[in-house]
Coordinates of C-alpha atoms in Angstrom, one line a residue:
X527 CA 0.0 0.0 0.0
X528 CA 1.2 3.7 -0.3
X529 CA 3.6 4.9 1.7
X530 CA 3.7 8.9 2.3
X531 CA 6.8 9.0 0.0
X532 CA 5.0 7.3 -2.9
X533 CA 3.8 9.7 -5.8
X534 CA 2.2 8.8 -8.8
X535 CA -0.2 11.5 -9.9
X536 CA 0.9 14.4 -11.6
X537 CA -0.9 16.8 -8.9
X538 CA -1.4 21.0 -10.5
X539 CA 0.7 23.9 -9.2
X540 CA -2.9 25.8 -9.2
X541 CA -4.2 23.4 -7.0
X542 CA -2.1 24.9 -4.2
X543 CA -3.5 28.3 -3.0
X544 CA -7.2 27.0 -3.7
X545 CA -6.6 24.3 -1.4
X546 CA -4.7 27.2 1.1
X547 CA -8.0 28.7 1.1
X548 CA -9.4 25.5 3.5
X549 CA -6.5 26.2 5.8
X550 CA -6.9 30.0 6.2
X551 CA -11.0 30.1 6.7
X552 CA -10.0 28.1 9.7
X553 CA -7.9 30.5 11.2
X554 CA -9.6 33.5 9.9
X555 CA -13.1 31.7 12.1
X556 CA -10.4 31.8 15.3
X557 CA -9.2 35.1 14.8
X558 CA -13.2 36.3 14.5
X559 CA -13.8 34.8 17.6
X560 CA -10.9 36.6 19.3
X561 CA -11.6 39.9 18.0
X562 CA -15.9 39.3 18.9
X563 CA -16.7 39.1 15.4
X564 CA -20.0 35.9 14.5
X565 CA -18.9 32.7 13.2
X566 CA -21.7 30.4 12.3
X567 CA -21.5 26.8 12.0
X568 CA -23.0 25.8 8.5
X569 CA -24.4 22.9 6.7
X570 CA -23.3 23.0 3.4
X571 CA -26.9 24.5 1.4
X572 CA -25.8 24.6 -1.8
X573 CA -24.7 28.4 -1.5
X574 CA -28.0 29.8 -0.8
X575 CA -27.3 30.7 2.6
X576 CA -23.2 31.0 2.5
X577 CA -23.8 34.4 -0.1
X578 CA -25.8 36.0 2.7
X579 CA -23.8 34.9 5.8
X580 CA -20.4 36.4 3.5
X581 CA -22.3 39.5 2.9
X582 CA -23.5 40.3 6.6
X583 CA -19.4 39.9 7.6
X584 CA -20.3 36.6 8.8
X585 CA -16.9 33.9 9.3
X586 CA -18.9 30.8 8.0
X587 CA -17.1 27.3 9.0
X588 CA -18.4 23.7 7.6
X589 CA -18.8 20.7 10.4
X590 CA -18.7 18.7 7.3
X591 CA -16.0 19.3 5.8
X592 CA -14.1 19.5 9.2
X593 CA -15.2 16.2 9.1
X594 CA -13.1 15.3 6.5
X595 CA -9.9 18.0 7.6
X596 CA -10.1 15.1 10.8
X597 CA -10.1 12.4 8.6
X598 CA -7.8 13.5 6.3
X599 CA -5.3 14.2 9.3
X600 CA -6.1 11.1 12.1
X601 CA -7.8 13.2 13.9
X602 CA -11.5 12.1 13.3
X603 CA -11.6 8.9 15.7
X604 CA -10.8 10.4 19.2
X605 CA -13.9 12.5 18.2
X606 CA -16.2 9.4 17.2
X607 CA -15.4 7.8 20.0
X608 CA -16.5 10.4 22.3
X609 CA -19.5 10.7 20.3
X610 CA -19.8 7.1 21.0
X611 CA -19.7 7.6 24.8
X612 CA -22.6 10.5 24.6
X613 CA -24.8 7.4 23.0
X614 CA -24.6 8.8 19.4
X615 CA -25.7 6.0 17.5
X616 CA -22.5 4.8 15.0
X617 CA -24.5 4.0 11.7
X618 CA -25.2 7.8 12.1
X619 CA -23.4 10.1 9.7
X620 CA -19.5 10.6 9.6
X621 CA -19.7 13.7 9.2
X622 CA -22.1 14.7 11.9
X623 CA -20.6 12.2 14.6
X624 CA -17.2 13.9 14.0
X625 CA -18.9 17.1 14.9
X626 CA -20.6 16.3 17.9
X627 CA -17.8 14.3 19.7
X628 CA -15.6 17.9 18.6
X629 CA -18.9 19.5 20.3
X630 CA -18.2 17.4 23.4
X631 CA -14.5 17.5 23.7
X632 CA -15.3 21.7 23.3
X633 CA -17.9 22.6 25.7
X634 CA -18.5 19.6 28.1
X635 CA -14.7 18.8 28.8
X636 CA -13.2 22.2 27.7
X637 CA -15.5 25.1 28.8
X638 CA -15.8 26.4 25.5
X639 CA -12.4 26.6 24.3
X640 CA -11.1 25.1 21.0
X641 CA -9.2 21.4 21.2
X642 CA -5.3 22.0 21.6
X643 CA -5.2 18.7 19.0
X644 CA -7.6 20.4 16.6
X645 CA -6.6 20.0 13.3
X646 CA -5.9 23.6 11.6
X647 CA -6.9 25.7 14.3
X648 CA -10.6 23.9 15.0
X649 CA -13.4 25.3 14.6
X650 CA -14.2 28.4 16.4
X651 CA -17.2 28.9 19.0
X652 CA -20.0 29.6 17.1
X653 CA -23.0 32.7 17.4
X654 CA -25.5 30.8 14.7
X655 CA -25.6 27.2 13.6
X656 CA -27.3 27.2 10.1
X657 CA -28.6 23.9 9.1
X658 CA -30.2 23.7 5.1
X659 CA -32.5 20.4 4.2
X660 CA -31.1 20.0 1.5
X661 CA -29.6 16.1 0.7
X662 CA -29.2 14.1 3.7
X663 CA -31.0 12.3 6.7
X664 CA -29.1 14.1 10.0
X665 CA -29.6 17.5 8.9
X666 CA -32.5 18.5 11.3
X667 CA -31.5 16.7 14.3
X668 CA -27.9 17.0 14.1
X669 CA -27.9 20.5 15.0
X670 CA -30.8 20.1 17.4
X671 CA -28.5 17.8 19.1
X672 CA -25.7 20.5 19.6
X673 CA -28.1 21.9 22.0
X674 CA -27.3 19.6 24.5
X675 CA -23.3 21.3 24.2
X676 CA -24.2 25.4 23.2
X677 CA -26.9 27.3 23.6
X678 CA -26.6 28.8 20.2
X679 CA -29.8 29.5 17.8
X680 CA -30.5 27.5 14.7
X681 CA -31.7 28.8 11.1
X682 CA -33.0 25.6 9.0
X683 CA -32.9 27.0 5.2
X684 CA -35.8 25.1 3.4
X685 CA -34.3 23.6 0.0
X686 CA -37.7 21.5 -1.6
X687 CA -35.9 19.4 -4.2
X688 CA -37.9 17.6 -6.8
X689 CA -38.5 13.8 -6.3
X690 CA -39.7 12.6 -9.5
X691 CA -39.3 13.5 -13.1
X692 CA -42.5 14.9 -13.4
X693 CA -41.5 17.3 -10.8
X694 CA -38.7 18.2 -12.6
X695 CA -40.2 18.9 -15.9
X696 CA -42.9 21.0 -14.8
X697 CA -42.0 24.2 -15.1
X698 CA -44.9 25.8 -12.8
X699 CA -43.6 23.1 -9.7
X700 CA -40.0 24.9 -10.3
X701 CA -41.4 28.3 -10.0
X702 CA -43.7 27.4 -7.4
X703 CA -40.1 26.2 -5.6
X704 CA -37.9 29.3 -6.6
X705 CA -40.9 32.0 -5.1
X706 CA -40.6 30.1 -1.6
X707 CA -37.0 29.8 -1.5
X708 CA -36.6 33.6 -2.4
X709 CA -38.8 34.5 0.0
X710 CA -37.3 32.2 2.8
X711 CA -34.2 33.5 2.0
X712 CA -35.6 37.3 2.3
X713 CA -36.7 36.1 5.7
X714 CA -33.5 35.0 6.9
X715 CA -31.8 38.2 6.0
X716 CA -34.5 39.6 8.5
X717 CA -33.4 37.3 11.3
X718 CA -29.8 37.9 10.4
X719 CA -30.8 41.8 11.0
X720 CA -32.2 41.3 14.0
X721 CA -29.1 39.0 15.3
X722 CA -26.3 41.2 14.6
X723 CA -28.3 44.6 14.6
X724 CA -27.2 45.6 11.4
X725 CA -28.9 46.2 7.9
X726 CA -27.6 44.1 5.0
X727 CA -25.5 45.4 2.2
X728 CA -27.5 44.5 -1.0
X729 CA -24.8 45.8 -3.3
X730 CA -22.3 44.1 -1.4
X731 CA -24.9 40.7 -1.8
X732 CA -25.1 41.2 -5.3
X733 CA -21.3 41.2 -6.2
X734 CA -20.4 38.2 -3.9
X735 CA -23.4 36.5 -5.4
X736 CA -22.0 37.2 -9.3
X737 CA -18.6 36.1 -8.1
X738 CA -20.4 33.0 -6.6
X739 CA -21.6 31.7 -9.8
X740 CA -19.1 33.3 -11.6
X741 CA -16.5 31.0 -9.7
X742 CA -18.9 27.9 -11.2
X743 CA -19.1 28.9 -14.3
X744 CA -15.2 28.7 -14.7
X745 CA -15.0 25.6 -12.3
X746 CA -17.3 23.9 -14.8
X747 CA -15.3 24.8 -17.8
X748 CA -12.2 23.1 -16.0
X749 CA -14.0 20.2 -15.3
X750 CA -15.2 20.0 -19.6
X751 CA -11.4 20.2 -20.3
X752 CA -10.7 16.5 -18.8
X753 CA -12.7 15.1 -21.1
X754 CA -9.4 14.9 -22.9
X755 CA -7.6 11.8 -23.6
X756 CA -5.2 11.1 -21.8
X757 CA -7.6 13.5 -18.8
X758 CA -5.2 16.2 -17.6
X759 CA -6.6 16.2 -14.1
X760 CA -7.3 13.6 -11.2
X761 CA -9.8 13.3 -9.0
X762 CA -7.5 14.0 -6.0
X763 CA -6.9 17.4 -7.6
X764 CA -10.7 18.3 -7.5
X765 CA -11.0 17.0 -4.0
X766 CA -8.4 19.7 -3.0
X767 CA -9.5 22.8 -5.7
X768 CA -13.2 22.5 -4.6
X769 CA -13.8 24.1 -1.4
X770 CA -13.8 27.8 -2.4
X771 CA -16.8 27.0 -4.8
X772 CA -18.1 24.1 -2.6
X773 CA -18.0 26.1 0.6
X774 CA -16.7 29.2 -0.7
X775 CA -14.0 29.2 1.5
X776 CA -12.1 32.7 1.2
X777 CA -13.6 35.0 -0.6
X778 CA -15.4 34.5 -3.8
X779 CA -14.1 37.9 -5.5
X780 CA -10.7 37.2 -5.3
X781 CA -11.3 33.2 -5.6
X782 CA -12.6 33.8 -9.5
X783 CA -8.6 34.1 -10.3
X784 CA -7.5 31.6 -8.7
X785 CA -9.6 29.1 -10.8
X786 CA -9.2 31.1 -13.7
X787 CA -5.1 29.9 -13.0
X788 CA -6.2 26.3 -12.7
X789 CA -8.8 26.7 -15.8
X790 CA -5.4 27.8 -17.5
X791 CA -2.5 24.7 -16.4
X792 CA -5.5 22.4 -16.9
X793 CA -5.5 23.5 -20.7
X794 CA -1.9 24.0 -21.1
X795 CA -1.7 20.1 -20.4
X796 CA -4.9 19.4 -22.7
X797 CA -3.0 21.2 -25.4
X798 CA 0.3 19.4 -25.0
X799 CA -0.8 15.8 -24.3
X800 CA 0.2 15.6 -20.5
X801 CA -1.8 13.5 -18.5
X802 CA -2.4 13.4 -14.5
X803 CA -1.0 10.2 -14.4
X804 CA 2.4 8.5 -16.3
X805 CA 0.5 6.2 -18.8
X806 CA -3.4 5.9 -18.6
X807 CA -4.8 2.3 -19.3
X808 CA -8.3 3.2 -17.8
X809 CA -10.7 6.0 -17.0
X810 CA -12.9 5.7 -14.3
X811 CA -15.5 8.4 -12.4
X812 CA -15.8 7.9 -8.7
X813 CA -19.3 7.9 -6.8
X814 CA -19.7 9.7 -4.1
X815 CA -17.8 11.0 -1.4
X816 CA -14.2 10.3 -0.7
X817 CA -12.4 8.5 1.7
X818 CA -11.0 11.2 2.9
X819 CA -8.9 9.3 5.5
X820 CA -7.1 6.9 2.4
X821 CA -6.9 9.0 -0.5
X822 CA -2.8 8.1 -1.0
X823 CA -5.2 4.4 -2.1
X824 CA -5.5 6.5 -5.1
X825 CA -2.0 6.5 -5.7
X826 CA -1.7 3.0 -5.8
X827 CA -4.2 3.0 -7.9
X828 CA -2.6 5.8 -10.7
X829 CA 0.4 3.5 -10.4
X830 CA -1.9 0.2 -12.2
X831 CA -3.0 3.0 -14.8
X832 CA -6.0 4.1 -13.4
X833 CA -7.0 7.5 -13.9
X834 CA -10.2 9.1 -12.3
X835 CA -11.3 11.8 -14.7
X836 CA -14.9 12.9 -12.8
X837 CA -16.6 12.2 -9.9
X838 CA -18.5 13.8 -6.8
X839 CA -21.8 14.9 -8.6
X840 CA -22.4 16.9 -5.1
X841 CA -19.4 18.3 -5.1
X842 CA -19.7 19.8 -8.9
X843 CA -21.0 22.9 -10.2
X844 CA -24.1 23.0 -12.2
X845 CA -24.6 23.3 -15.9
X846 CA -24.2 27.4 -16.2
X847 CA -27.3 29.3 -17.1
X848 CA -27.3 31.2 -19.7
X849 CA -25.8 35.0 -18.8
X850 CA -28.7 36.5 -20.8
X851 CA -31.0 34.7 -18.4
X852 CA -28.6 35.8 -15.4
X853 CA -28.6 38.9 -16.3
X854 CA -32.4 39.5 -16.2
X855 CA -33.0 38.7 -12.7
X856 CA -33.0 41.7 -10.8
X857 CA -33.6 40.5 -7.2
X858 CA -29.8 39.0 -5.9
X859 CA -31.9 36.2 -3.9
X860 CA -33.6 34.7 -6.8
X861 CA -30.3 34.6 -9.1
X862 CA -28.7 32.6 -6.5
X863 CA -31.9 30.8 -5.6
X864 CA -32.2 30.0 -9.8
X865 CA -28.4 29.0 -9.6
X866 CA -29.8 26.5 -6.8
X867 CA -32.2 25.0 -8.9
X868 CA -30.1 24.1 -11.8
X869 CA -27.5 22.3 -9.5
X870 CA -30.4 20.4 -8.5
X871 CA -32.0 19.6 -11.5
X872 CA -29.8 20.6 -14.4
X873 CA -28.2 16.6 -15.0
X874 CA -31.5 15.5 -14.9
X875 CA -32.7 17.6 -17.5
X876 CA -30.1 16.3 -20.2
X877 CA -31.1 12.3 -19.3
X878 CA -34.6 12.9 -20.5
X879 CA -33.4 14.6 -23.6
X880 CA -30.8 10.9 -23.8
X881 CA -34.4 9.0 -23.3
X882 CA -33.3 8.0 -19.8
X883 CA -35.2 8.5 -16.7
X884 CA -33.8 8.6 -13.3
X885 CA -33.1 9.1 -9.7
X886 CA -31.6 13.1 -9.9
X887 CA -28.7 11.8 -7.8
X888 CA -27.9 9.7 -11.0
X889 CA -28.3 11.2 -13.8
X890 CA -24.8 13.3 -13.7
X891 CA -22.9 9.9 -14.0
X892 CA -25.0 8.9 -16.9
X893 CA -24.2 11.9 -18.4
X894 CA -20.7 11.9 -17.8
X895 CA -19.9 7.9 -18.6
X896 CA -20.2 8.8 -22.7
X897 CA -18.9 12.2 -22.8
X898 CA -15.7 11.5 -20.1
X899 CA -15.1 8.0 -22.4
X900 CA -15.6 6.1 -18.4
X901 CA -14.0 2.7 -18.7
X902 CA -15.6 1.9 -15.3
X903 CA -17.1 3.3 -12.1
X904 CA -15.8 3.1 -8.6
X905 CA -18.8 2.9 -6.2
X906 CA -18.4 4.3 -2.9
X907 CA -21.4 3.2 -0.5
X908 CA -20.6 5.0 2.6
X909 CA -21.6 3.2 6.4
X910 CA -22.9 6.1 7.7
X911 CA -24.3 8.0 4.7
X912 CA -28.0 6.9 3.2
X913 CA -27.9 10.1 0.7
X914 CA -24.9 9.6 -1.3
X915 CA -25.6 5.5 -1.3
X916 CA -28.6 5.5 -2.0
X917 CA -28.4 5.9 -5.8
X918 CA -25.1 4.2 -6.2
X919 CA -27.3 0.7 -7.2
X920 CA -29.5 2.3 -9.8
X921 CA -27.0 4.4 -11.4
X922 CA -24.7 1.0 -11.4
X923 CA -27.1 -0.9 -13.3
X924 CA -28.1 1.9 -15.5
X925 CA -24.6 2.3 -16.2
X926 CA -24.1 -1.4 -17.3
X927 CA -27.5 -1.4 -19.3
X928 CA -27.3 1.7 -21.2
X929 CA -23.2 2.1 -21.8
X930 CA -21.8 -1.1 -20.9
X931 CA -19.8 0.4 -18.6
X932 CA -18.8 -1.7 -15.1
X933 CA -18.6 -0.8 -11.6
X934 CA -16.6 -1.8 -8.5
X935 CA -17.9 -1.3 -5.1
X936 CA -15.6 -0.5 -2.2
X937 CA -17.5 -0.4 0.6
X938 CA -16.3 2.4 3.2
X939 CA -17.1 5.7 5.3
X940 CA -16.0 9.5 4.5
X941 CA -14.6 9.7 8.0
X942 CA -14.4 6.4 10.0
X943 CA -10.9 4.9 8.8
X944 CA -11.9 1.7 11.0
X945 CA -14.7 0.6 8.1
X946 CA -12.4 0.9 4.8
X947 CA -10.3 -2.0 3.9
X948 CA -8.0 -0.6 1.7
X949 CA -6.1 -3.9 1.2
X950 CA -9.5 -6.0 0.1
X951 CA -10.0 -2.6 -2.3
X952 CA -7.0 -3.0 -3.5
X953 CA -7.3 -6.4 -4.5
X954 CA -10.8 -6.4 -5.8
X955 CA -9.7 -3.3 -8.2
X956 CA -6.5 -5.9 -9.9
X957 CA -9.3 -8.0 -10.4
X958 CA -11.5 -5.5 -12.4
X959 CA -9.3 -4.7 -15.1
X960 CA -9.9 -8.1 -16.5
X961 CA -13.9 -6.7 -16.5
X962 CA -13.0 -3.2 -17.7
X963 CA -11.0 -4.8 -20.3
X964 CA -14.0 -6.9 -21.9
X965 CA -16.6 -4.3 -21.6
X966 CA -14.3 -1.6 -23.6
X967 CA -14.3 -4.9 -26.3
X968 CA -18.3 -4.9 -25.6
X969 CA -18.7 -1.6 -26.2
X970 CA -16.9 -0.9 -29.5
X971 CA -18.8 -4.6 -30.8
X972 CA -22.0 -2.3 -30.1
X973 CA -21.1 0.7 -31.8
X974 CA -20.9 3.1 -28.8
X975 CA -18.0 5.4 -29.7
X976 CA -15.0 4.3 -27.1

């Protein structure tokens, strides 16, 4: 397996200061705290709420992807385990354990301060916890369970998400959807008055929103460019780039560049042939969330000649809207509300017009297996995480049916190292290039283009 001095992927110089970004909104939520300025705990929402937070001066920190700052460091289990001892069930998510056994360690055993062992500063004492409905099981009762460690007040945003495909293509359910959300957002900027006893700086809203989807729009045109054979970037580089669009770590003005940089090195490879990886015998996508704990498993992996080209639908931008269509919507809220919606439903969209219907949590990989020329599909069913399993059997079968295209499962967790074998992984992936070897035979007998 890898050792730390093992590199195989070609990883990109832009890559750096985007994945900085993670490390200073850590320390810029500690400094907040010590100069009296709010830090709220967020859910990730899908950006709806993060704009706002940004434009009231607001130091926004992410319990989920401190989650995976634990993992990704060895930090994670002394924190399940205490959320363990507080009778937290463990098939509950990663992500939301992590954060409550930090909760504990901070206010039962600590009196509010941060953990000396926290990784990057921790995460500072927070004045609002906003939670969003958006994807996942926990959301509600995870932060009503940090009651029991703060008394802090909670925002839910309300994210309605269309659950069939009839709800997708009617255009009167979507509008019916963006007129609540506006106004629940409208509403929250009232509460977030009230809070902080200031008044909110609309201009100041409207620019951070622009840059927001601004930011997407160029993150999505790096993500078209490794479409390219041999792909000129790895998944491991996405993990790392994607937090200032993801979370918008930093801020978004000055974040455009930066990808803008990466958009650049990305097509200067495209242009001259290099490849993220030494010699490319397969291309795979990766579904869902990472193991953030064993990602040098990847390396081992780049060393067989595996490339991962796309992955993480969740952690993607959506398909842009149009700018004339930007442009038109005068009230900040609703652009970003719009922006929203097209995350949400935008993949879908394009499988109905391929004659395929599906989960929404699917279709991006359907999409993706033809146009990223996918020699196979790594499945990643998580322990502790219904929402981004879930799918992962549909889209699998789909997958094999429509594009004779195989998948691997590798069962695992985003955060609990203890429940990912990387050895057995390991072992079963040797054995699937014999698979991914017939099926690219299968699918040039049947005509499919690759």
């Amino acid at each position: 397996m890898s050792s730390g001095r093992k590199r195989v992927i070609r990883r990109l110089e832009s890559m750096r200061p985007l994945r900085a970004k993670v490390d200073q909104s850590y320390m810029d939520s500690v400094k907040a705290m010590q100069e009296g300025k709010p830090v709220a705990w967020c859910m990730f929402n899908v950006w709806i709420g993060d704009v706002i937070l940004k434009a009231m001066d607001i130091v926004a920190v992410y319990p989920e992807n401190y989650g995976a700052v634990c993992a990704a460091f060895g930090a994670a289990e002394k924190y399940l385990n205490l959320a363990d001892s507080d009778g937290i069930p463990s098939h509950v998510c990663g992500y939301s354990r992590n954060c409550l056994g930090y909760a504990i360690r901070m206010f039962k055993e600590l009196n509010g301060q941060i953990p000396p062992e926290a990784p990057l500063g921790g995460m500072a004492k927070p004045v609002l916890l906003l939670a969003s409905s958006t994807g996942c099981d926990p959301r509600y009762k995870w932060f009503q369970l940090l009651g029991r460690y703060m008394d802090v007040p909670i925002w839910t945003l309300d994210t309605p998400t269309p659950s069939t495909i009839e709800h997708i293509m009617d255009e009167k359910y979507g509008e019916q959807v963006i007129r609540f959300m506006t106004k629940d957002l409208k509403e929250f900027v009232k509460f977030l008055e009230k809070l902080l006893g200031k008044k909110m700086d609309w201009a100041k809203l409207d620019e951070i929103i622009n840059a927001t989807i601004e930011i997407h729009r160029v993150w999505f045109e790096v993500n078209e460019l490794r479409k390219a054979v041999p792909c000129p970037m790895h998944s491991r580089d996405f993990w790392s780039a994607m937090p200032p669009a993801l979370f918008l770590a930093g801020d978004p003005r000055e974040s455009v560049k930066l990808y803008q940089d990466l958009y650049k090195e990305v097509k200067y490879r495209v242009d001259n042939g290099i490849g993220a990886i030494p010699e490319e015998k397969y291309r795979l996508m990766f579904s869902e969330l990472p193991p953030w704990h064993s990602l040098g498993f990847f390396e081992d992996l780049a060393e067989r000649g595996w490339n991962f080209v796309i992955e993480s639908w969740s952690y993607h931008p959506p398909i842009p809207l149009s700018k004339d269509l930007l442009e038109k919507i005068e009230d900040p809220l609703e652009r970003i509300v719009r922006h929203f919606y097209q995350f949400i439903t935008g993949y879908a969209r394009e499988t109905i017009k391929m004659g395929i219907k599906c989960y929404s949590f699917s279709a991006p990989y359907l999409v993706w297996a033809k146009d990223y020329k996918v020699d196979g599909a790594m499945l990643h069913p998580l322990i502790t995480c219904r929402a981004a399993t879930s799918h992962l059997y549909e889209m699998g079968e789909m997958l094999m049916r429509v594009f004779k295209v195989p998948s691997l499962v590798v069962e695992g967790d985003i955060v609990d190292l203890r429940v990912f074998n990387a050895e057995d992984a390991l072992r079963k992936a040797e054995a699937f290039e014999e698979t991914m070897q017939h099926y690219k035979d299968e699918r040039k007998k049947a005509g499919l283009g690759w």
